[in-house]
PDB file of C-alpha atoms in Angstrom:
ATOM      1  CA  UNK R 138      38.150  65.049 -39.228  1.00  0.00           C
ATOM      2  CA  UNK R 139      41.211  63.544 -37.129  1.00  0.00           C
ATOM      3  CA  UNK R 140      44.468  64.556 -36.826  1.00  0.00           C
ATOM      4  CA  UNK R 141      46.797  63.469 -39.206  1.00  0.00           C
ATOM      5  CA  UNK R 142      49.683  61.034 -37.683  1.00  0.00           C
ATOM      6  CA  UNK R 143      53.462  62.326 -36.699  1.00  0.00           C
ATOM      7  CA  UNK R 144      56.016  60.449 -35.055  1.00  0.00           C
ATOM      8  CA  UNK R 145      56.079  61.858 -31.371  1.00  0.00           C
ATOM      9  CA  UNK R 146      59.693  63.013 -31.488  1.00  0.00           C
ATOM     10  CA  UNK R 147      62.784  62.264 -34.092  1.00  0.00           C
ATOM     11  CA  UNK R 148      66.226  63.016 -33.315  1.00  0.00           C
ATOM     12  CA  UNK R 149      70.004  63.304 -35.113  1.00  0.00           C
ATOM     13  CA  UNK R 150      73.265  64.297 -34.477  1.00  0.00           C
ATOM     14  CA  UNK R 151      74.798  68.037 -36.014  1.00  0.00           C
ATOM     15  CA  UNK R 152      75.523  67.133 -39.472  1.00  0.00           C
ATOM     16  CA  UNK R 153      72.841  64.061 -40.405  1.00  0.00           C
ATOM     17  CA  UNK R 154      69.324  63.988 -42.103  1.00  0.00           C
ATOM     18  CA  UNK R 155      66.398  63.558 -40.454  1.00  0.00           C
ATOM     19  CA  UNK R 156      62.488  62.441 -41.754  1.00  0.00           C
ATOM     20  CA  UNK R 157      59.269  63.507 -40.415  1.00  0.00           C
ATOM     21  CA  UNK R 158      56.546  61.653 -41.887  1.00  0.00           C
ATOM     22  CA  UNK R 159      52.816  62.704 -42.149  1.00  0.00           C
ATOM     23  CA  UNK R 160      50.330  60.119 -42.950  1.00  0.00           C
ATOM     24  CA  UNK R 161      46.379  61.360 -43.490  1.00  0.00           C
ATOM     25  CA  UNK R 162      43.786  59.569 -45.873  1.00  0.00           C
ATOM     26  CA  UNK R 163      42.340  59.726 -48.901  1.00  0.00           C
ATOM     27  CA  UNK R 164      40.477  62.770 -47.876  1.00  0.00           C
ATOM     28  CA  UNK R 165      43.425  65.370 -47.157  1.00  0.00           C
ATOM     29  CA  UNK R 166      47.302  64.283 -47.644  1.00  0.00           C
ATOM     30  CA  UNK R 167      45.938  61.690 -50.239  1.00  0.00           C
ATOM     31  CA  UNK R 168      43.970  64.385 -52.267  1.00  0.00           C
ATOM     32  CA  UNK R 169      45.295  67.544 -52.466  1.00  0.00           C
ATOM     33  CA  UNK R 170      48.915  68.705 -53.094  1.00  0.00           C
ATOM     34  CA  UNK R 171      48.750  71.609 -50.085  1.00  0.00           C
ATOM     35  CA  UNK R 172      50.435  70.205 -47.320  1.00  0.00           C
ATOM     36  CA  UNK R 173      52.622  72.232 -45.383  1.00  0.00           C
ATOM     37  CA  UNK R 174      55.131  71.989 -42.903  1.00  0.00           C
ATOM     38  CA  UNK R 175      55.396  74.515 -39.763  1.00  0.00           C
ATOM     39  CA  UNK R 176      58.860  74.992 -37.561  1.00  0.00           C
ATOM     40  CA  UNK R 177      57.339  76.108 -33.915  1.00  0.00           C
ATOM     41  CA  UNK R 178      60.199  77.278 -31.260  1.00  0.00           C
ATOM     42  CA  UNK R 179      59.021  77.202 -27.403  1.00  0.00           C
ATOM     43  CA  UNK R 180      56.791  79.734 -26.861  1.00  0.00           C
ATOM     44  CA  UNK R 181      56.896  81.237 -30.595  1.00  0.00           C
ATOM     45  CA  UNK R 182      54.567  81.271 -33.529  1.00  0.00           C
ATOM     46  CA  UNK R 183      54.586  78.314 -35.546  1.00  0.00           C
ATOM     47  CA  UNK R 184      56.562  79.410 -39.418  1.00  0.00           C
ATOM     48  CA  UNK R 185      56.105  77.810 -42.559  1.00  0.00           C
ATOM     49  CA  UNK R 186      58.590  75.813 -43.832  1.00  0.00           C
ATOM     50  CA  UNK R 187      57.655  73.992 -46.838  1.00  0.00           C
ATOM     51  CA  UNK R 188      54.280  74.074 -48.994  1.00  0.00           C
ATOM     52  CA  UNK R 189      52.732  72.579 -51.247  1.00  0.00           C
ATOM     53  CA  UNK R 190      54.489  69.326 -50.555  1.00  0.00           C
ATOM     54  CA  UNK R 191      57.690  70.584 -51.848  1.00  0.00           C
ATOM     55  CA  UNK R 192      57.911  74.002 -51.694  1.00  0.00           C
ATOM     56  CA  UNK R 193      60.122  76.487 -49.742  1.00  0.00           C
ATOM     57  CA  UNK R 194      59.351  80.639 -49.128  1.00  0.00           C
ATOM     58  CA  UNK R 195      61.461  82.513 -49.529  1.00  0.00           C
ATOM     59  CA  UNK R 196      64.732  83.018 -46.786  1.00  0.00           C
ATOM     60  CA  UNK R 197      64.035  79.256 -45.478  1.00  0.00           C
ATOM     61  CA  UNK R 198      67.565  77.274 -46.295  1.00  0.00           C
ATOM     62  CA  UNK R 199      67.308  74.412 -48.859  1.00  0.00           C
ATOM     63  CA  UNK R 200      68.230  71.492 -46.323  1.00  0.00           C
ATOM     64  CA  UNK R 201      64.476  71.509 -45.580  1.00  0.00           C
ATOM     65  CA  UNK R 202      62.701  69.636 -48.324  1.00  0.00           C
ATOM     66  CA  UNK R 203      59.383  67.896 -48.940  1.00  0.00           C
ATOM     67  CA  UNK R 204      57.554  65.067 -50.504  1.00  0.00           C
ATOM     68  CA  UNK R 205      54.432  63.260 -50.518  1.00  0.00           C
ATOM     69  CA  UNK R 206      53.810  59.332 -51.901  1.00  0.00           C
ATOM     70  CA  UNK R 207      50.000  58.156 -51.590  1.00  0.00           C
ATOM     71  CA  UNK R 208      48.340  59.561 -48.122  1.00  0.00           C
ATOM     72  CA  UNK R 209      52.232  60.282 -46.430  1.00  0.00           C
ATOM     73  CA  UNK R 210      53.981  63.836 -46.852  1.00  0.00           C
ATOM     74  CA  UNK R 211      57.589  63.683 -45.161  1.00  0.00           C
ATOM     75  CA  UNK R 212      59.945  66.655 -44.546  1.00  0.00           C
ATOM     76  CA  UNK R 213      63.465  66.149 -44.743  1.00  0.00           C
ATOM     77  CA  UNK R 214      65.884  68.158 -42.891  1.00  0.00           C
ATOM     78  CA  UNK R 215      69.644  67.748 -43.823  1.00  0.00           C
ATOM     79  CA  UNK R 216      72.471  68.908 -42.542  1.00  0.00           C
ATOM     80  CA  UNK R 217      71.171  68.896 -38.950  1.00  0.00           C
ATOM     81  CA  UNK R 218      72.031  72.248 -37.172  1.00  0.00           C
ATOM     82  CA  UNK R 219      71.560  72.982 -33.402  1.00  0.00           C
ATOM     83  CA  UNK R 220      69.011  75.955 -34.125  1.00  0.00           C
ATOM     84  CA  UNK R 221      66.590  73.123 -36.374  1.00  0.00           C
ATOM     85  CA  UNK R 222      65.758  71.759 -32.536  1.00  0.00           C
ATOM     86  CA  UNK R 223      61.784  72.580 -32.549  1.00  0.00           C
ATOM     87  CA  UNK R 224      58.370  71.196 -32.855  1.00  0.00           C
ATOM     88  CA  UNK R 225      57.339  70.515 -36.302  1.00  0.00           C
ATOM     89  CA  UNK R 226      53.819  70.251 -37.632  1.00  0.00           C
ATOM     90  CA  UNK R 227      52.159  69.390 -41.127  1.00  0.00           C
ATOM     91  CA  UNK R 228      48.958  70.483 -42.056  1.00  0.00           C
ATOM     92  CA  UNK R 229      46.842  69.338 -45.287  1.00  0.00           C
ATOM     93  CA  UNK R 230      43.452  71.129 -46.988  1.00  0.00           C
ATOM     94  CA  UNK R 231      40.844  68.432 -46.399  1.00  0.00           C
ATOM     95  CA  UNK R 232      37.134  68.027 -47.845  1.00  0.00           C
ATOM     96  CA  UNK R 233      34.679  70.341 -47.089  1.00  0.00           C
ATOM     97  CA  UNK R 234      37.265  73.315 -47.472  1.00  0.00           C
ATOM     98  CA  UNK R 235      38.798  72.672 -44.087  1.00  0.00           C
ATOM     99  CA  UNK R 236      42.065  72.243 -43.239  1.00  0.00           C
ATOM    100  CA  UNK R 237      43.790  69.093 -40.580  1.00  0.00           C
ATOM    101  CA  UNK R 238      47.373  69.615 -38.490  1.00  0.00           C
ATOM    102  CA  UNK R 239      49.584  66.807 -37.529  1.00  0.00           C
ATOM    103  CA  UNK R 240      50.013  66.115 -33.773  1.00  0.00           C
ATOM    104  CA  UNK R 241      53.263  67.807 -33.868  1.00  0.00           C
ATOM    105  CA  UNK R 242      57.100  65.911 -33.728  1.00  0.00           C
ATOM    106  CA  UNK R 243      59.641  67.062 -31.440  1.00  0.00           C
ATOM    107  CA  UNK R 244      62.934  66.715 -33.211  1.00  0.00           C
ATOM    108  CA  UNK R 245      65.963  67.084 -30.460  1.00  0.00           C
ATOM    109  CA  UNK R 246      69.608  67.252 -32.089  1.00  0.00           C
ATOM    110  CA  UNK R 247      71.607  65.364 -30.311  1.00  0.00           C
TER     111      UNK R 247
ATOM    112  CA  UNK S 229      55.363  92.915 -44.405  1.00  0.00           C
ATOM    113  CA  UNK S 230      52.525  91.731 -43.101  1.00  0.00           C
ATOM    114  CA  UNK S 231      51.735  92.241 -39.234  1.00  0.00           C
ATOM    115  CA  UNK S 232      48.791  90.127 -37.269  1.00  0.00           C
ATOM    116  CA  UNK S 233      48.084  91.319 -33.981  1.00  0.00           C
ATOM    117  CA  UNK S 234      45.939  89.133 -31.643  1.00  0.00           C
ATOM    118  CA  UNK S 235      43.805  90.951 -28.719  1.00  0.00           C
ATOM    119  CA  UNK S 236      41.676  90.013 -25.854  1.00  0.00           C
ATOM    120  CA  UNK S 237      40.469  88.796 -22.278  1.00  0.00           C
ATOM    121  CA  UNK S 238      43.271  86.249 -21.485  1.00  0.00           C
ATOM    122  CA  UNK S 239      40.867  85.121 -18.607  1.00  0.00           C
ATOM    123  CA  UNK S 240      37.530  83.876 -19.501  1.00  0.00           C
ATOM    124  CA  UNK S 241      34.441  82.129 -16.975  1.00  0.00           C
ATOM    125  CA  UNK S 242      33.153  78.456 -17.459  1.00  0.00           C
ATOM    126  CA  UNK S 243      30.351  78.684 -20.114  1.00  0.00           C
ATOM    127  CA  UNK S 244      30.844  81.883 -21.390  1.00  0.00           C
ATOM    128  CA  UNK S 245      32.375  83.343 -24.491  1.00  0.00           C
ATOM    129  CA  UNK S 246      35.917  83.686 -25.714  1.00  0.00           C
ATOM    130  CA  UNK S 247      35.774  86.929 -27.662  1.00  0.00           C
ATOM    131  CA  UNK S 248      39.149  87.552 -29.703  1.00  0.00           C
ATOM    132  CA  UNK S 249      40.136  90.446 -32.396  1.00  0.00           C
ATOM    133  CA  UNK S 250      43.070  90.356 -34.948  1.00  0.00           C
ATOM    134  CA  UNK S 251      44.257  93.169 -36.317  1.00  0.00           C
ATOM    135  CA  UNK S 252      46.206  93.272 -39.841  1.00  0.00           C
ATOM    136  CA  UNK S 253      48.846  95.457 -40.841  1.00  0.00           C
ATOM    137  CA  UNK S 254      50.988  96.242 -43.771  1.00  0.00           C
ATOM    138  CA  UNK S 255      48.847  94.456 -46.394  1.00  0.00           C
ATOM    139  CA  UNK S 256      44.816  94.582 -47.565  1.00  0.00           C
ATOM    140  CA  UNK S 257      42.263  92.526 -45.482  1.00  0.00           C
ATOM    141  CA  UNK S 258      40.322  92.142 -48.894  1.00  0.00           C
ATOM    142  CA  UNK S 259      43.285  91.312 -50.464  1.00  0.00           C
ATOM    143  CA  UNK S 260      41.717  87.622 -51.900  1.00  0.00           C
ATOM    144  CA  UNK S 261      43.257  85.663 -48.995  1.00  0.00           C
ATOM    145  CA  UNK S 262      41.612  84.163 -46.215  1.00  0.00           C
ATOM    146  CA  UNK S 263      41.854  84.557 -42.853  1.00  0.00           C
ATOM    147  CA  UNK S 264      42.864  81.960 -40.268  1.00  0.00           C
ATOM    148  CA  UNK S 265      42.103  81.204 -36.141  1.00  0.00           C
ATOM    149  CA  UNK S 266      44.507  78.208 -34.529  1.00  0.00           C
ATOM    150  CA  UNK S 267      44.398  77.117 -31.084  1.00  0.00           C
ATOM    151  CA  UNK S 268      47.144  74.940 -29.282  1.00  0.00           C
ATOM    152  CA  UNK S 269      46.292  74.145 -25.553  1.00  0.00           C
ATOM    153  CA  UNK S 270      49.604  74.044 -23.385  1.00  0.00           C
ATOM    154  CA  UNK S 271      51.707  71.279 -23.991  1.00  0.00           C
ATOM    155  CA  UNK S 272      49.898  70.103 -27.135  1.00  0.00           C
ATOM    156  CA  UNK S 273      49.767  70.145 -30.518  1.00  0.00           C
ATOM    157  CA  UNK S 274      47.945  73.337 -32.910  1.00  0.00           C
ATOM    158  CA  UNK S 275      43.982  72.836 -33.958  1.00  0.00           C
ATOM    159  CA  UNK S 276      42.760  74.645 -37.075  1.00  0.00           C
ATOM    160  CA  UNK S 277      39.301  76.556 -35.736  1.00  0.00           C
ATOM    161  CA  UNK S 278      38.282  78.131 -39.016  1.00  0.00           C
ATOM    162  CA  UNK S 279      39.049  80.837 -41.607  1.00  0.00           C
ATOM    163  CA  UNK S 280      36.835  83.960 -42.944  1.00  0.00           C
ATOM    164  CA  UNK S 281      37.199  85.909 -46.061  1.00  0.00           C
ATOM    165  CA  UNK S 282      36.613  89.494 -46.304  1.00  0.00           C
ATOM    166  CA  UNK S 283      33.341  88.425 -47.923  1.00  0.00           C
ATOM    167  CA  UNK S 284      32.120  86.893 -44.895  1.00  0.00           C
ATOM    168  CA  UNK S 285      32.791  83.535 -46.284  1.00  0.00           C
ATOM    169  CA  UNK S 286      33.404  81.089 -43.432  1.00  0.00           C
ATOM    170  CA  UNK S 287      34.568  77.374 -43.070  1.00  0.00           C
ATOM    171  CA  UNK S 288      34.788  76.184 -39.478  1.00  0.00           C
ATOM    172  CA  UNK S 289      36.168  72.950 -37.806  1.00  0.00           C
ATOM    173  CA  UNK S 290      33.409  70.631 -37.644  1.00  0.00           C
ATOM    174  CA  UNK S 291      34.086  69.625 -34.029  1.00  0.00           C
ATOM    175  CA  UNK S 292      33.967  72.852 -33.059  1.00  0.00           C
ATOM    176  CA  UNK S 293      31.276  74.430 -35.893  1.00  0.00           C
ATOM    177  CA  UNK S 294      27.881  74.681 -32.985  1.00  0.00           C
ATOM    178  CA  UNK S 295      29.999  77.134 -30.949  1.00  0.00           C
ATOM    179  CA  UNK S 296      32.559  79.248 -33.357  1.00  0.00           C
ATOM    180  CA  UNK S 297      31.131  82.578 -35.387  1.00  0.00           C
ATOM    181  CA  UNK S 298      33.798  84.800 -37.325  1.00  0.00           C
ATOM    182  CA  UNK S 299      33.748  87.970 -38.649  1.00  0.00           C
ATOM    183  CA  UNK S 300      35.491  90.334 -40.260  1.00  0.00           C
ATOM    184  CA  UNK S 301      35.485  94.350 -40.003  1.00  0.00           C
ATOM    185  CA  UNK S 302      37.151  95.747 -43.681  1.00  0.00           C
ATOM    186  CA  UNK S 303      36.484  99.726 -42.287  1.00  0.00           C
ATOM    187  CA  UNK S 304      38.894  98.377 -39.254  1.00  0.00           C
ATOM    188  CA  UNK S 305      40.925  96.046 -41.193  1.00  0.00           C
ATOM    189  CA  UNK S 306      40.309  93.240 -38.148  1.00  0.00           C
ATOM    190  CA  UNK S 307      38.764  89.993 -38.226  1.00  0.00           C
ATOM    191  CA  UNK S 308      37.680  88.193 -35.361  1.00  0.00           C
ATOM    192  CA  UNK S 309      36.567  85.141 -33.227  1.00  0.00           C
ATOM    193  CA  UNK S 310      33.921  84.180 -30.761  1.00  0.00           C
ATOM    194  CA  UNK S 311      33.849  80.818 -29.103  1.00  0.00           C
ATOM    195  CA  UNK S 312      30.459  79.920 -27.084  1.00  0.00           C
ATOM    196  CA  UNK S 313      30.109  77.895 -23.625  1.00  0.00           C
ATOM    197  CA  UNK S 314      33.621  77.535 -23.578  1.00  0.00           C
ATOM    198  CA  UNK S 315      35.237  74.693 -20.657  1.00  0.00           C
ATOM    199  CA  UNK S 316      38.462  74.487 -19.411  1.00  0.00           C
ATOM    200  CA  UNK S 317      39.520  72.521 -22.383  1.00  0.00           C
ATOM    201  CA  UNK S 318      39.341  75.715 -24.237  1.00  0.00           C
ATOM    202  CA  UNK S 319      42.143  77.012 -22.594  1.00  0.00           C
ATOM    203  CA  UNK S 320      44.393  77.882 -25.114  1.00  0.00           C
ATOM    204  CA  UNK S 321      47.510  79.976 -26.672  1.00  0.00           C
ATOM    205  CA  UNK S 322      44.917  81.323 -29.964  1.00  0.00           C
ATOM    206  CA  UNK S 323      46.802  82.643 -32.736  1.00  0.00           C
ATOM    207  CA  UNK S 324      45.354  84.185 -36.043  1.00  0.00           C
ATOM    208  CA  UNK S 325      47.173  83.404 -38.892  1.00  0.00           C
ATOM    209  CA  UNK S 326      46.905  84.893 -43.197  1.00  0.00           C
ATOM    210  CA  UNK S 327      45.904  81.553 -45.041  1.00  0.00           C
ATOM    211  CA  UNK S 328      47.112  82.763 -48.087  1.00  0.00           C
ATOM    212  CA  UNK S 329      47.409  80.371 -51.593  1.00  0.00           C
ATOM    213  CA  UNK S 330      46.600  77.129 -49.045  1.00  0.00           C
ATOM    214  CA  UNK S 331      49.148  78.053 -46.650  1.00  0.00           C
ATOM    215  CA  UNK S 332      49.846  79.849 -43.585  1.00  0.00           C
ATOM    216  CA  UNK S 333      52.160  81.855 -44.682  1.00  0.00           C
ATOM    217  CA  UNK S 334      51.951  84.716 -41.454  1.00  0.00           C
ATOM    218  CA  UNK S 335      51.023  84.219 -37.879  1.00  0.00           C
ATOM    219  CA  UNK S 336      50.247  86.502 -34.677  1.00  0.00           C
ATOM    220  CA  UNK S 337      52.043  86.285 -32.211  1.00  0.00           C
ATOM    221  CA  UNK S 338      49.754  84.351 -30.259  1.00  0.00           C
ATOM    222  CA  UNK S 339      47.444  84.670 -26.988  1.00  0.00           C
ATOM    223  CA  UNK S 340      46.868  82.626 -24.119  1.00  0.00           C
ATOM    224  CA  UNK S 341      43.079  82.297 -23.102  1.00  0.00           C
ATOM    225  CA  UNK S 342      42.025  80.360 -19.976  1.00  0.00           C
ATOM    226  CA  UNK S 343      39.389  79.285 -18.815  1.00  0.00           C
ATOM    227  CA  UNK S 344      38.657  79.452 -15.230  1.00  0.00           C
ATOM    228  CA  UNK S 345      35.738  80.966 -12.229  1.00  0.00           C
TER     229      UNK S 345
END
């Protein structure tokens, strides 16, 4: 079971979109439709941003969006704010009923 | 609202056991979702350990299946984690977290365990 793959760090300026891509294998991302995305502030508890590929709870603003093509989930952020500055993760349900995170990207607004 | 509460040593010896207790608030333990341990060691990124339903029910990491047991207490409405001949690479902010409809959708606030004589 290894990690699935996130750039290390993405950045933008106040007003632009940003991608964070998520690429697993056949086994997780590939497979199932319950990846998620997770917003983590220094020294906070990761929150969920986005599951099931596409979907957002409730309260989180609709420049976050998701999507998935083959074994690659991507959030989108548009709109770039200074409070989206953060660590974001994805995660994915794997085989065997277990679940994989991403290795985290930093995304700094410029 | 939903409240997960993590508690603990924060300081635990070279081959010995990390022993940690959440405690859930403000919704059912049996309530048909599953319950969730992460780990992120300082600096890096978050590690799924494994998840227990109020059943018993457990699915661990595989890397880390020989040394994790779970458990969960309905009467007490707590679950909790034990981690065996823990190293320094153990060290660790631990949260618990409600995996709920294959997300996870409410976290602790976290707690940092180290490991050190």
């Amino acid at each position: 079971q290894s990690a699935l793959t996130q750039p290390a760090s993405v950045s933008g300026s106040p007003g632009q979109s940003i991608t964070i891509s998520c690429t697993g294998t056949s086994s997780d991302v590939g497979n199932y439709n319950y990846v998620s995305w997770y917003q983590q502030h220094p020294g906070k508890a990761p929150k969920l941003m986005i599951y099931d590929v596409s979907n957002r709870p409730s309260g989180i603003s609709n420049r976050f969006s998701g999507s998935k093509s083959g074994n690659t989930a991507s959030l989108t952020i548009s709109g770039l704010q200074a409070e989206d500055e953060a660590d974001y993760y994805c995660s994915s349900y794997s085989s065997s009923s277990t679940w994989v995170f991403g290795g985290g990207t930093k995304l700094t607004v410029l | 609202q939903v409240q997960l509460q993590e508690s603990g040593p924060g300081l635990v010896k070279p081959s010995g056991t990390l022993s940690l207790t959440c405690a859930v608030g403000g919704a059912s333990i049996n309530s048909g979702n599953w319950w969730t341990w992460v780990r992120q060691p300082p600096g890096k990124g978050l590690e799924w350990i494994g998840e227990i339903y109020h059943s018993g029910s457990t699915n661990y990491n595989p890397s880390l299946k020989s040394r994790v047991t779970m458990s969960v207490d309905e009467s007490k409405s707590l679950f909790s984690l034990k981690l065996t001949s823990v190293t320094a690479a153990d060290t660790a902010v631990y949260y618990c977290a409600r995996s709920g409809s294959y997300r996870f959708d409410c976290w602790g606030q976290g707690t940092l365990v180290t490991v050190s004589s």
